[in-house]
Amino acid sequence: MMNAPSKRWPIISTRAAAVSVGLMVAAVFFLASLPMSAMNMSLFVLYIFPFALLIITAVAGFIPAAASLAVVLAGLAYAYQSAMAAAFGAAYLAPSVIVLAVALWKRLPFWRTCALMLGINTLALLALFLLLQRISGGNFVHSGTEAVMRWIDTMPDRDNTLYVLWKSNLLTLDSRFEGHVFHETGTAWLFTQEALSELYNQIRLRVSIWLRTLFPGLISMYSIYLACAGTGAAIFYGRRHAQRVAFIANDDALSQLYSGIKMPEFSSWHIPRRAGNMLWVLALGYLLTRGTQNNMLYLSGGLMYNAFTAVYTIQGLSMINGLQKKRGTRPRPRGITIVLCFLFLQSLLMIAGIFDQLLDPRKLRKKDTDSQNEAEPPDRRV
């Protein structure tokens, strides 16, 4: 029987709502005031704001999350001077917020929520990609790259920005440009046409590579991170905040808000053996497609590898969290460790996840087997 819908999901906490919307306004204002604001906003919309909006949904409620989303879309429209940018941002950000809000309202189980979010986000990304392909005449990567180059060429502080990128070693000029990097215009020093052409070629190459891998990466890797890790973080912080507020306000309804979600502790997350065996098919598919000349097969292999990596990276994080918890590490240092490892050590986390899957140092799969044996009826044929 499905749990009764929660009546607290529109606004879970008034104070959290005010703080979350205020922080989102400050973040968007800061990003919009920086040089290259469109690029800054795009990167945050793609990778940071989806996680932030999920946490706001779980901690503060659906209405504060919708207000925060509106702030982000307004910032996106301002940065690009285009309502179309806000429309694409809404199509990208809104599905995950809606899924989590519905899950909180209906009190859906945690893993069902993750599966639903993964499926909805994948469909939304596929629809966005097909729409962009149609708008660009079938070549989204080329059209997107040229749009970025036109934007850079018309930037008021173009040469200053390129100078910062050059001095930061993000762009390079070899020795043949020595003495021919700048020319004086009477009021400023600007890059020579030769140096500018070389910098443009480097930017064009890097942007085209990024756009070529953007949607495959979002669909096969980032969607898994958002659906599992993002939902898990949102439920964890939402439940903890709700319990704290419920204790202060003596609100039993609020304390039971997350009772039906039944999210397991992150330190015990693991892949069952049967599902783990199926994941090795993805690894095998990746290896078999590395030598092919067929672009579709090569891309499919890359998607398999991304999904394999994402799943075992999350399991590696869970294993590290479990080991820290076993040693008595406090929650805050454990959380900091999770974030730092995820940002800088994803390859090692994947290896740790594979190690955990093969050797089961936490003995979690043994518990699964014992539970299944206890659930099986006795054999009465004896």
mmCIF file of C-alpha atoms in Angstrom:
data_model
loop_
_atom_site.group_PDB
_atom_site.id
_atom_site.type_symbol
_atom_site.label_atom_id
_atom_site.label_comp_id
_atom_site.label_asym_id
_atom_site.label_seq_id
_atom_site.Cartn_x
_atom_site.Cartn_y
_atom_site.Cartn_z
ATOM 1 C CA MET A 1 0.000 0.000 0.000
ATOM 2 C CA MET A 2 1.394 3.413 -0.999
ATOM 3 C CA ASN A 3 2.128 5.864 1.791
ATOM 4 C CA ALA A 4 -0.264 8.778 2.156
ATOM 5 C CA PRO A 5 0.881 11.943 0.344
ATOM 6 C CA SER A 6 2.683 14.486 2.480
ATOM 7 C CA LYS A 7 1.041 17.884 2.955
ATOM 8 C CA ARG A 8 4.337 19.584 3.884
ATOM 9 C CA TRP A 9 6.108 19.241 0.527
ATOM 10 C CA PRO A 10 5.275 22.731 -0.932
ATOM 11 C CA ILE A 11 7.137 24.536 1.878
ATOM 12 C CA ILE A 12 8.864 22.261 4.360
ATOM 13 C CA SER A 13 10.650 25.031 6.277
ATOM 14 C CA THR A 14 10.003 28.766 5.949
ATOM 15 C CA ARG A 15 13.441 29.689 7.265
ATOM 16 C CA ALA A 16 15.193 27.232 4.951
ATOM 17 C CA ALA A 17 13.125 28.613 2.069
ATOM 18 C CA ALA A 18 14.255 32.181 2.723
ATOM 19 C CA VAL A 19 17.902 31.178 3.167
ATOM 20 C CA SER A 20 18.021 28.930 0.082
ATOM 21 C CA VAL A 21 16.393 31.463 -2.250
ATOM 22 C CA GLY A 22 18.613 34.222 -0.855
ATOM 23 C CA LEU A 23 21.755 32.164 -1.427
ATOM 24 C CA MET A 24 20.662 31.345 -4.968
ATOM 25 C CA VAL A 25 20.053 35.034 -5.724
ATOM 26 C CA ALA A 26 23.526 35.873 -4.368
ATOM 27 C CA ALA A 27 25.167 33.089 -6.404
ATOM 28 C CA VAL A 28 23.449 34.079 -9.664
ATOM 29 C CA PHE A 29 24.206 37.768 -9.093
ATOM 30 C CA PHE A 30 27.873 36.942 -8.458
ATOM 31 C CA LEU A 31 28.144 34.777 -11.593
ATOM 32 C CA ALA A 32 26.389 37.399 -13.732
ATOM 33 C CA SER A 33 28.800 40.098 -12.535
ATOM 34 C CA LEU A 34 31.935 38.153 -13.506
ATOM 35 C CA PRO A 35 33.671 38.435 -16.888
ATOM 36 C CA MET A 36 32.406 35.797 -19.341
ATOM 37 C CA SER A 37 29.190 35.548 -17.329
ATOM 38 C CA ALA A 38 27.485 33.368 -19.950
ATOM 39 C CA MET A 39 30.190 30.708 -19.690
ATOM 40 C CA ASN A 40 30.137 30.839 -15.881
ATOM 41 C CA MET A 41 26.363 30.517 -15.769
ATOM 42 C CA SER A 42 26.407 27.651 -18.270
ATOM 43 C CA LEU A 43 28.921 25.612 -16.270
ATOM 44 C CA PHE A 44 27.004 26.105 -13.027
ATOM 45 C CA VAL A 45 23.683 25.288 -14.719
ATOM 46 C CA LEU A 46 25.148 22.102 -16.171
ATOM 47 C CA TYR A 47 27.000 20.740 -13.154
ATOM 48 C CA ILE A 48 26.309 22.591 -9.876
ATOM 49 C CA PHE A 49 22.756 23.957 -9.830
ATOM 50 C CA PRO A 50 21.049 20.561 -10.451
ATOM 51 C CA PHE A 51 22.491 19.258 -7.166
ATOM 52 C CA ALA A 52 21.712 22.526 -5.376
ATOM 53 C CA LEU A 53 18.092 22.518 -6.551
ATOM 54 C CA LEU A 54 17.572 18.935 -5.370
ATOM 55 C CA ILE A 55 18.881 19.832 -1.922
ATOM 56 C CA ILE A 56 16.656 22.919 -1.797
ATOM 57 C CA THR A 57 13.655 20.785 -2.782
ATOM 58 C CA ALA A 58 14.284 18.322 0.043
ATOM 59 C CA VAL A 59 15.314 20.845 2.699
ATOM 60 C CA ALA A 60 12.993 23.775 1.978
ATOM 61 C CA GLY A 61 10.227 22.442 -0.280
ATOM 62 C CA PHE A 62 8.985 22.528 -3.856
ATOM 63 C CA ILE A 63 7.934 26.195 -3.878
ATOM 64 C CA PRO A 64 11.370 27.477 -2.718
ATOM 65 C CA ALA A 65 12.981 25.172 -5.286
ATOM 66 C CA ALA A 66 10.712 26.592 -8.009
ATOM 67 C CA ALA A 67 11.604 30.128 -6.897
ATOM 68 C CA SER A 68 15.320 29.269 -6.948
ATOM 69 C CA LEU A 69 14.905 27.759 -10.399
ATOM 70 C CA ALA A 70 13.228 30.973 -11.597
ATOM 71 C CA VAL A 71 16.207 32.959 -10.260
ATOM 72 C CA VAL A 72 18.631 30.729 -12.164
ATOM 73 C CA LEU A 73 16.636 31.043 -15.380
ATOM 74 C CA ALA A 74 16.506 34.833 -15.021
ATOM 75 C CA GLY A 75 20.285 34.881 -14.599
ATOM 76 C CA LEU A 76 20.702 32.650 -17.641
ATOM 77 C CA ALA A 77 18.490 34.917 -19.759
ATOM 78 C CA TYR A 78 20.457 37.970 -18.581
ATOM 79 C CA ALA A 79 23.848 36.388 -19.279
ATOM 80 C CA TYR A 80 22.875 35.322 -22.812
ATOM 81 C CA GLN A 81 20.446 38.188 -23.462
ATOM 82 C CA SER A 82 18.082 35.522 -24.742
ATOM 83 C CA ALA A 83 14.845 33.992 -23.479
ATOM 84 C CA MET A 84 15.720 30.871 -25.480
ATOM 85 C CA ALA A 85 18.656 30.185 -23.135
ATOM 86 C CA ALA A 86 16.259 30.287 -20.182
ATOM 87 C CA ALA A 87 13.892 27.892 -21.965
ATOM 88 C CA PHE A 88 16.676 25.361 -22.544
ATOM 89 C CA GLY A 89 17.791 25.805 -18.934
ATOM 90 C CA ALA A 90 14.265 25.083 -17.713
ATOM 91 C CA ALA A 91 14.051 21.931 -19.846
ATOM 92 C CA TYR A 92 17.344 20.758 -18.346
ATOM 93 C CA LEU A 93 16.860 21.677 -14.674
ATOM 94 C CA ALA A 94 13.126 21.277 -14.051
ATOM 95 C CA PRO A 95 12.646 17.483 -14.552
ATOM 96 C CA SER A 96 14.820 16.425 -11.606
ATOM 97 C CA VAL A 97 13.181 18.984 -9.292
ATOM 98 C CA ILE A 98 9.706 17.792 -10.303
ATOM 99 C CA VAL A 99 10.608 14.120 -9.840
ATOM 100 C CA LEU A 100 11.980 14.691 -6.335
ATOM 101 C CA ALA A 101 9.003 16.878 -5.385
ATOM 102 C CA VAL A 102 6.582 14.169 -6.504
ATOM 103 C CA ALA A 103 8.616 11.547 -4.634
ATOM 104 C CA LEU A 104 8.411 13.590 -1.440
ATOM 105 C CA TRP A 105 4.710 14.185 -1.958
ATOM 106 C CA LYS A 106 3.930 10.513 -2.627
ATOM 107 C CA ARG A 107 6.667 9.245 -0.273
ATOM 108 C CA LEU A 108 8.091 6.944 -2.920
ATOM 109 C CA PRO A 109 10.843 4.511 -1.899
ATOM 110 C CA PHE A 110 14.364 5.804 -2.405
ATOM 111 C CA TRP A 111 15.607 3.474 -5.143
ATOM 112 C CA ARG A 112 12.366 3.856 -7.081
ATOM 113 C CA THR A 113 12.877 7.621 -6.929
ATOM 114 C CA CYS A 114 16.441 7.229 -8.220
ATOM 115 C CA ALA A 115 15.310 5.007 -11.106
ATOM 116 C CA LEU A 116 12.501 7.398 -12.003
ATOM 117 C CA MET A 117 14.825 10.401 -11.937
ATOM 118 C CA LEU A 118 17.422 8.620 -14.067
ATOM 119 C CA GLY A 119 14.832 7.693 -16.675
ATOM 120 C CA ILE A 120 13.188 11.140 -16.816
ATOM 121 C CA ASN A 121 16.536 12.969 -16.997
ATOM 122 C CA THR A 122 17.776 10.677 -19.755
ATOM 123 C CA LEU A 123 14.653 11.293 -21.825
ATOM 124 C CA ALA A 124 14.883 15.060 -21.234
ATOM 125 C CA LEU A 125 18.537 15.133 -22.324
ATOM 126 C CA LEU A 126 17.802 13.093 -25.432
ATOM 127 C CA ALA A 127 14.956 15.448 -26.327
ATOM 128 C CA LEU A 128 17.210 18.489 -25.794
ATOM 129 C CA PHE A 129 19.935 16.992 -27.952
ATOM 130 C CA LEU A 130 17.546 16.164 -30.792
ATOM 131 C CA LEU A 131 16.060 19.658 -30.604
ATOM 132 C CA LEU A 132 19.495 21.287 -30.749
ATOM 133 C CA GLN A 133 20.441 19.044 -33.656
ATOM 134 C CA ARG A 134 17.327 20.133 -35.543
ATOM 135 C CA ILE A 135 17.891 23.822 -34.806
ATOM 136 C CA SER A 136 21.536 23.594 -35.902
ATOM 137 C CA GLY A 137 20.769 21.748 -39.113
ATOM 138 C CA GLY A 138 22.075 18.401 -37.922
ATOM 139 C CA ASN A 139 25.494 19.559 -36.706
ATOM 140 C CA PHE A 140 25.167 20.764 -33.137
ATOM 141 C CA VAL A 141 28.916 20.546 -32.423
ATOM 142 C CA HIS A 142 29.960 22.730 -35.367
ATOM 143 C CA SER A 143 27.181 25.273 -34.868
ATOM 144 C CA GLY A 144 27.822 25.457 -31.130
ATOM 145 C CA THR A 145 31.558 25.904 -31.630
ATOM 146 C CA GLU A 146 31.102 28.702 -34.143
ATOM 147 C CA ALA A 147 28.562 30.403 -31.871
ATOM 148 C CA VAL A 148 31.105 30.375 -29.046
ATOM 149 C CA MET A 149 33.805 31.776 -31.332
ATOM 150 C CA ARG A 150 31.517 34.595 -32.508
ATOM 151 C CA TRP A 151 30.692 35.397 -28.900
ATOM 152 C CA ILE A 152 34.384 35.541 -27.960
ATOM 153 C CA ASP A 153 35.177 37.719 -30.970
ATOM 154 C CA THR A 154 32.572 40.298 -29.944
ATOM 155 C CA MET A 155 33.486 40.417 -26.248
ATOM 156 C CA PRO A 156 34.320 43.981 -25.129
ATOM 157 C CA ASP A 157 37.281 42.739 -23.053
ATOM 158 C CA ARG A 158 38.303 39.983 -25.466
ATOM 159 C CA ASP A 159 42.051 40.639 -25.437
ATOM 160 C CA ASN A 160 42.197 41.041 -21.659
ATOM 161 C CA THR A 161 40.391 37.712 -21.201
ATOM 162 C CA LEU A 162 42.641 35.950 -23.703
ATOM 163 C CA TYR A 163 45.674 37.438 -21.978
ATOM 164 C CA VAL A 164 44.547 35.994 -18.633
ATOM 165 C CA LEU A 165 43.971 32.578 -20.226
ATOM 166 C CA TRP A 166 47.389 32.742 -21.909
ATOM 167 C CA LYS A 167 49.239 33.717 -18.728
ATOM 168 C CA SER A 168 47.377 30.978 -16.843
ATOM 169 C CA ASN A 169 48.775 28.440 -19.369
ATOM 170 C CA LEU A 170 45.270 27.489 -20.430
ATOM 171 C CA LEU A 171 46.254 28.736 -23.885
ATOM 172 C CA THR A 172 49.781 28.678 -25.296
ATOM 173 C CA LEU A 173 51.894 30.520 -27.874
ATOM 174 C CA ASP A 174 55.139 28.872 -28.967
ATOM 175 C CA SER A 175 58.486 30.521 -29.624
ATOM 176 C CA ARG A 176 57.714 31.489 -33.234
ATOM 177 C CA PHE A 177 55.437 34.234 -31.878
ATOM 178 C CA GLU A 178 58.176 35.767 -29.726
ATOM 179 C CA GLY A 179 58.188 39.509 -30.308
ATOM 180 C CA HIS A 180 55.000 39.265 -32.392
ATOM 181 C CA VAL A 181 52.369 38.745 -29.733
ATOM 182 C CA PHE A 182 51.045 42.311 -29.310
ATOM 183 C CA HIS A 183 50.687 45.454 -31.347
ATOM 184 C CA GLU A 184 49.921 48.963 -30.127
ATOM 185 C CA THR A 185 46.782 50.738 -31.302
ATOM 186 C CA GLY A 186 47.566 54.081 -29.684
ATOM 187 C CA THR A 187 45.200 53.512 -26.758
ATOM 188 C CA ALA A 188 45.857 49.828 -25.889
ATOM 189 C CA TRP A 189 48.001 46.788 -26.545
ATOM 190 C CA LEU A 190 46.175 44.071 -28.519
ATOM 191 C CA PHE A 191 47.108 40.623 -29.784
ATOM 192 C CA THR A 192 48.491 40.514 -33.316
ATOM 193 C CA GLN A 193 46.344 38.808 -35.910
ATOM 194 C CA GLU A 194 48.728 35.841 -36.077
ATOM 195 C CA ALA A 195 48.704 35.323 -32.296
ATOM 196 C CA LEU A 196 44.934 35.817 -32.182
ATOM 197 C CA SER A 197 44.438 33.213 -34.912
ATOM 198 C CA GLU A 198 46.527 30.672 -32.986
ATOM 199 C CA LEU A 199 44.612 31.290 -29.746
ATOM 200 C CA TYR A 200 41.311 31.013 -31.607
ATOM 201 C CA ASN A 201 42.340 27.674 -33.126
ATOM 202 C CA GLN A 202 43.135 26.293 -29.679
ATOM 203 C CA ILE A 203 39.823 27.524 -28.264
ATOM 204 C CA ARG A 204 37.890 26.166 -31.250
ATOM 205 C CA LEU A 205 39.460 22.722 -30.851
ATOM 206 C CA ARG A 206 38.787 22.528 -27.120
ATOM 207 C CA VAL A 207 35.213 23.785 -27.407
ATOM 208 C CA SER A 208 34.415 21.291 -30.188
ATOM 209 C CA ILE A 209 35.829 18.402 -28.123
ATOM 210 C CA TRP A 210 33.812 19.504 -25.101
ATOM 211 C CA LEU A 211 30.584 19.834 -27.081
ATOM 212 C CA ARG A 212 31.165 16.459 -28.735
ATOM 213 C CA THR A 213 31.376 14.758 -25.336
ATOM 214 C CA LEU A 214 28.827 16.941 -23.512
ATOM 215 C CA PHE A 215 25.576 15.077 -24.091
ATOM 216 C CA PRO A 216 27.061 11.547 -23.987
ATOM 217 C CA GLY A 217 28.672 12.427 -20.659
ATOM 218 C CA LEU A 218 25.513 14.005 -19.257
ATOM 219 C CA ILE A 219 23.350 11.059 -20.296
ATOM 220 C CA SER A 220 25.578 8.140 -19.326
ATOM 221 C CA MET A 221 27.498 9.496 -16.319
ATOM 222 C CA TYR A 222 26.173 12.742 -14.857
ATOM 223 C CA SER A 223 22.571 11.495 -14.867
ATOM 224 C CA ILE A 224 23.603 8.543 -12.694
ATOM 225 C CA TYR A 225 25.477 10.816 -10.289
ATOM 226 C CA LEU A 226 22.506 13.161 -10.053
ATOM 227 C CA ALA A 227 19.885 10.424 -9.713
ATOM 228 C CA CYS A 228 21.730 8.469 -7.014
ATOM 229 C CA ALA A 229 24.241 10.740 -5.261
ATOM 230 C CA GLY A 230 22.182 13.909 -5.790
ATOM 231 C CA THR A 231 18.959 12.351 -4.530
ATOM 232 C CA GLY A 232 20.812 10.700 -1.654
ATOM 233 C CA ALA A 233 22.426 13.976 -0.542
ATOM 234 C CA ALA A 234 19.088 15.796 -0.835
ATOM 235 C CA ILE A 235 17.231 13.200 1.247
ATOM 236 C CA PHE A 236 20.023 13.056 3.840
ATOM 237 C CA TYR A 237 20.137 16.813 4.436
ATOM 238 C CA GLY A 238 16.372 17.176 4.083
ATOM 239 C CA ARG A 239 15.661 14.475 6.649
ATOM 240 C CA ARG A 240 18.223 15.839 9.087
ATOM 241 C CA HIS A 241 16.872 19.382 8.780
ATOM 242 C CA ALA A 242 13.260 18.201 9.121
ATOM 243 C CA GLN A 243 14.061 16.259 12.279
ATOM 244 C CA ARG A 244 15.813 19.268 13.793
ATOM 245 C CA VAL A 245 12.921 21.624 12.985
ATOM 246 C CA ALA A 246 10.362 19.045 14.160
ATOM 247 C CA PHE A 247 12.143 18.720 17.494
ATOM 248 C CA ILE A 248 12.136 22.488 18.022
ATOM 249 C CA ALA A 249 8.531 22.976 16.868
ATOM 250 C CA ASN A 250 7.237 19.679 18.311
ATOM 251 C CA ASP A 251 5.783 18.835 14.879
ATOM 252 C CA ASP A 252 5.151 15.099 14.519
ATOM 253 C CA ALA A 253 4.023 15.430 10.894
ATOM 254 C CA LEU A 254 7.314 17.046 9.927
ATOM 255 C CA SER A 255 9.359 14.421 11.752
ATOM 256 C CA GLN A 256 7.606 11.714 9.685
ATOM 257 C CA LEU A 257 8.050 13.507 6.350
ATOM 258 C CA TYR A 258 10.749 11.127 5.084
ATOM 259 C CA SER A 259 9.514 7.978 6.813
ATOM 260 C CA GLY A 260 8.274 6.335 3.613
ATOM 261 C CA ILE A 261 11.370 6.973 1.511
ATOM 262 C CA LYS A 262 13.484 4.377 3.333
ATOM 263 C CA MET A 263 16.885 5.472 2.067
ATOM 264 C CA PRO A 264 19.627 3.086 3.258
ATOM 265 C CA GLU A 265 22.672 4.562 4.949
ATOM 266 C CA PHE A 266 25.228 5.660 2.400
ATOM 267 C CA SER A 267 27.904 3.560 4.103
ATOM 268 C CA SER A 268 25.927 0.418 3.172
ATOM 269 C CA TRP A 269 25.237 1.209 -0.495
ATOM 270 C CA HIS A 270 26.424 -1.643 -2.697
ATOM 271 C CA ILE A 271 25.677 -3.410 -5.952
ATOM 272 C CA PRO A 272 24.164 -6.905 -5.629
ATOM 273 C CA ARG A 273 26.242 -9.643 -7.228
ATOM 274 C CA ARG A 274 23.785 -10.293 -10.054
ATOM 275 C CA ALA A 275 23.654 -6.605 -11.031
ATOM 276 C CA GLY A 276 27.437 -6.403 -10.699
ATOM 277 C CA ASN A 277 27.844 -9.259 -13.155
ATOM 278 C CA MET A 278 25.653 -7.394 -15.633
ATOM 279 C CA LEU A 279 27.856 -4.314 -15.289
ATOM 280 C CA TRP A 280 30.858 -6.309 -16.445
ATOM 281 C CA VAL A 281 29.031 -6.664 -19.771
ATOM 282 C CA LEU A 282 29.360 -2.879 -20.110
ATOM 283 C CA ALA A 283 33.101 -3.087 -19.501
ATOM 284 C CA LEU A 284 33.419 -5.854 -22.082
ATOM 285 C CA GLY A 285 31.382 -3.842 -24.582
ATOM 286 C CA TYR A 286 33.687 -0.869 -24.061
ATOM 287 C CA LEU A 287 36.804 -2.951 -24.727
ATOM 288 C CA LEU A 288 35.323 -4.564 -27.839
ATOM 289 C CA THR A 289 34.430 -1.205 -29.413
ATOM 290 C CA ARG A 290 37.804 0.511 -28.927
ATOM 291 C CA GLY A 291 39.244 -0.825 -32.175
ATOM 292 C CA THR A 292 36.212 -0.218 -34.378
ATOM 293 C CA GLN A 293 36.039 2.365 -37.157
ATOM 294 C CA ASN A 294 32.271 2.698 -36.769
ATOM 295 C CA ASN A 295 31.498 5.984 -35.019
ATOM 296 C CA MET A 296 28.218 4.751 -33.524
ATOM 297 C CA LEU A 297 29.825 1.636 -32.063
ATOM 298 C CA TYR A 298 32.707 3.691 -30.705
ATOM 299 C CA LEU A 299 30.270 6.129 -29.095
ATOM 300 C CA SER A 300 28.219 3.265 -27.637
ATOM 301 C CA GLY A 301 31.368 1.846 -26.058
ATOM 302 C CA GLY A 302 32.116 5.215 -24.501
ATOM 303 C CA LEU A 303 28.615 5.368 -23.038
ATOM 304 C CA MET A 304 29.069 1.886 -21.555
ATOM 305 C CA TYR A 305 32.340 2.919 -19.948
ATOM 306 C CA ASN A 306 30.786 6.101 -18.518
ATOM 307 C CA ALA A 307 27.924 4.169 -16.917
ATOM 308 C CA PHE A 308 30.322 1.537 -15.538
ATOM 309 C CA THR A 309 32.565 4.255 -14.107
ATOM 310 C CA ALA A 310 29.706 6.215 -12.519
ATOM 311 C CA VAL A 311 28.208 3.201 -10.740
ATOM 312 C CA TYR A 312 31.499 1.950 -9.327
ATOM 313 C CA THR A 313 32.602 5.461 -8.378
ATOM 314 C CA ILE A 314 29.518 5.776 -6.180
ATOM 315 C CA GLN A 315 30.231 2.356 -4.682
ATOM 316 C CA GLY A 316 33.835 3.416 -4.016
ATOM 317 C CA LEU A 317 32.561 6.487 -2.174
ATOM 318 C CA SER A 318 30.225 4.297 -0.142
ATOM 319 C CA MET A 319 33.065 1.958 0.791
ATOM 320 C CA ILE A 320 35.293 4.832 1.955
ATOM 321 C CA ASN A 321 32.396 6.321 3.912
ATOM 322 C CA GLY A 322 31.730 2.936 5.521
ATOM 323 C CA LEU A 323 35.379 2.503 6.543
ATOM 324 C CA GLN A 324 35.456 6.009 8.042
ATOM 325 C CA LYS A 325 32.216 5.373 9.906
ATOM 326 C CA LYS A 326 33.575 2.089 11.263
ATOM 327 C CA ARG A 327 36.602 3.957 12.623
ATOM 328 C CA GLY A 328 34.392 6.514 14.340
ATOM 329 C CA THR A 329 34.934 9.476 12.018
ATOM 330 C CA ARG A 330 32.388 12.210 12.615
ATOM 331 C CA PRO A 331 29.765 12.980 9.905
ATOM 332 C CA ARG A 332 31.187 16.353 8.829
ATOM 333 C CA PRO A 333 34.728 15.068 8.065
ATOM 334 C CA ARG A 334 33.139 12.117 6.263
ATOM 335 C CA GLY A 335 31.097 14.508 4.116
ATOM 336 C CA ILE A 336 34.160 16.626 3.294
ATOM 337 C CA THR A 337 36.077 13.482 2.343
ATOM 338 C CA ILE A 338 33.269 12.395 0.012
ATOM 339 C CA VAL A 339 33.232 15.748 -1.800
ATOM 340 C CA LEU A 340 37.030 15.990 -2.151
ATOM 341 C CA CYS A 341 37.395 12.406 -3.349
ATOM 342 C CA PHE A 342 34.573 12.830 -5.844
ATOM 343 C CA LEU A 343 36.101 16.011 -7.261
ATOM 344 C CA PHE A 344 39.719 14.868 -7.535
ATOM 345 C CA LEU A 345 39.982 11.074 -7.257
ATOM 346 C CA GLN A 346 37.246 9.595 -9.415
ATOM 347 C CA SER A 347 39.536 7.032 -11.081
ATOM 348 C CA LEU A 348 40.733 5.769 -7.699
ATOM 349 C CA LEU A 349 37.139 5.674 -6.464
ATOM 350 C CA MET A 350 36.155 3.480 -9.411
ATOM 351 C CA ILE A 351 39.018 1.096 -8.585
ATOM 352 C CA ALA A 352 37.917 1.080 -4.934
ATOM 353 C CA GLY A 353 34.353 0.288 -6.031
ATOM 354 C CA ILE A 354 35.529 -2.632 -8.179
ATOM 355 C CA PHE A 355 37.661 -3.892 -5.278
ATOM 356 C CA ASP A 356 34.624 -3.715 -2.992
ATOM 357 C CA GLN A 357 32.521 -5.579 -5.548
ATOM 358 C CA LEU A 358 35.011 -8.391 -6.066
ATOM 359 C CA LEU A 359 36.264 -8.954 -2.494
ATOM 360 C CA ASP A 360 33.327 -7.608 -0.437
ATOM 361 C CA PRO A 361 35.420 -6.285 2.487
ATOM 362 C CA ARG A 362 32.275 -4.861 4.137
ATOM 363 C CA LYS A 363 30.517 -8.287 3.998
ATOM 364 C CA LEU A 364 27.357 -6.646 2.675
ATOM 365 C CA ARG A 365 26.652 -9.251 0.000
ATOM 366 C CA LYS A 366 26.901 -12.015 2.589
ATOM 367 C CA LYS A 367 24.112 -10.228 4.473
ATOM 368 C CA ASP A 368 22.061 -10.154 1.265
ATOM 369 C CA THR A 369 22.537 -13.908 0.849
ATOM 370 C CA ASP A 370 21.603 -14.600 4.465
ATOM 371 C CA SER A 371 18.468 -12.459 4.143
ATOM 372 C CA GLN A 372 17.420 -14.302 0.997
ATOM 373 C CA ASN A 373 17.982 -17.678 2.674
ATOM 374 C CA GLU A 374 15.874 -16.629 5.651
ATOM 375 C CA ALA A 375 13.103 -15.447 3.337
ATOM 376 C CA GLU A 376 12.972 -18.744 1.404
ATOM 377 C CA PRO A 377 10.347 -21.254 2.640
ATOM 378 C CA PRO A 378 11.701 -24.554 3.956
ATOM 379 C CA ASP A 379 11.943 -27.472 1.542
ATOM 380 C CA ARG A 380 9.150 -29.841 2.562
ATOM 381 C CA ARG A 381 10.125 -32.560 0.105
ATOM 382 C CA VAL A 382 12.536 -34.085 2.622
#
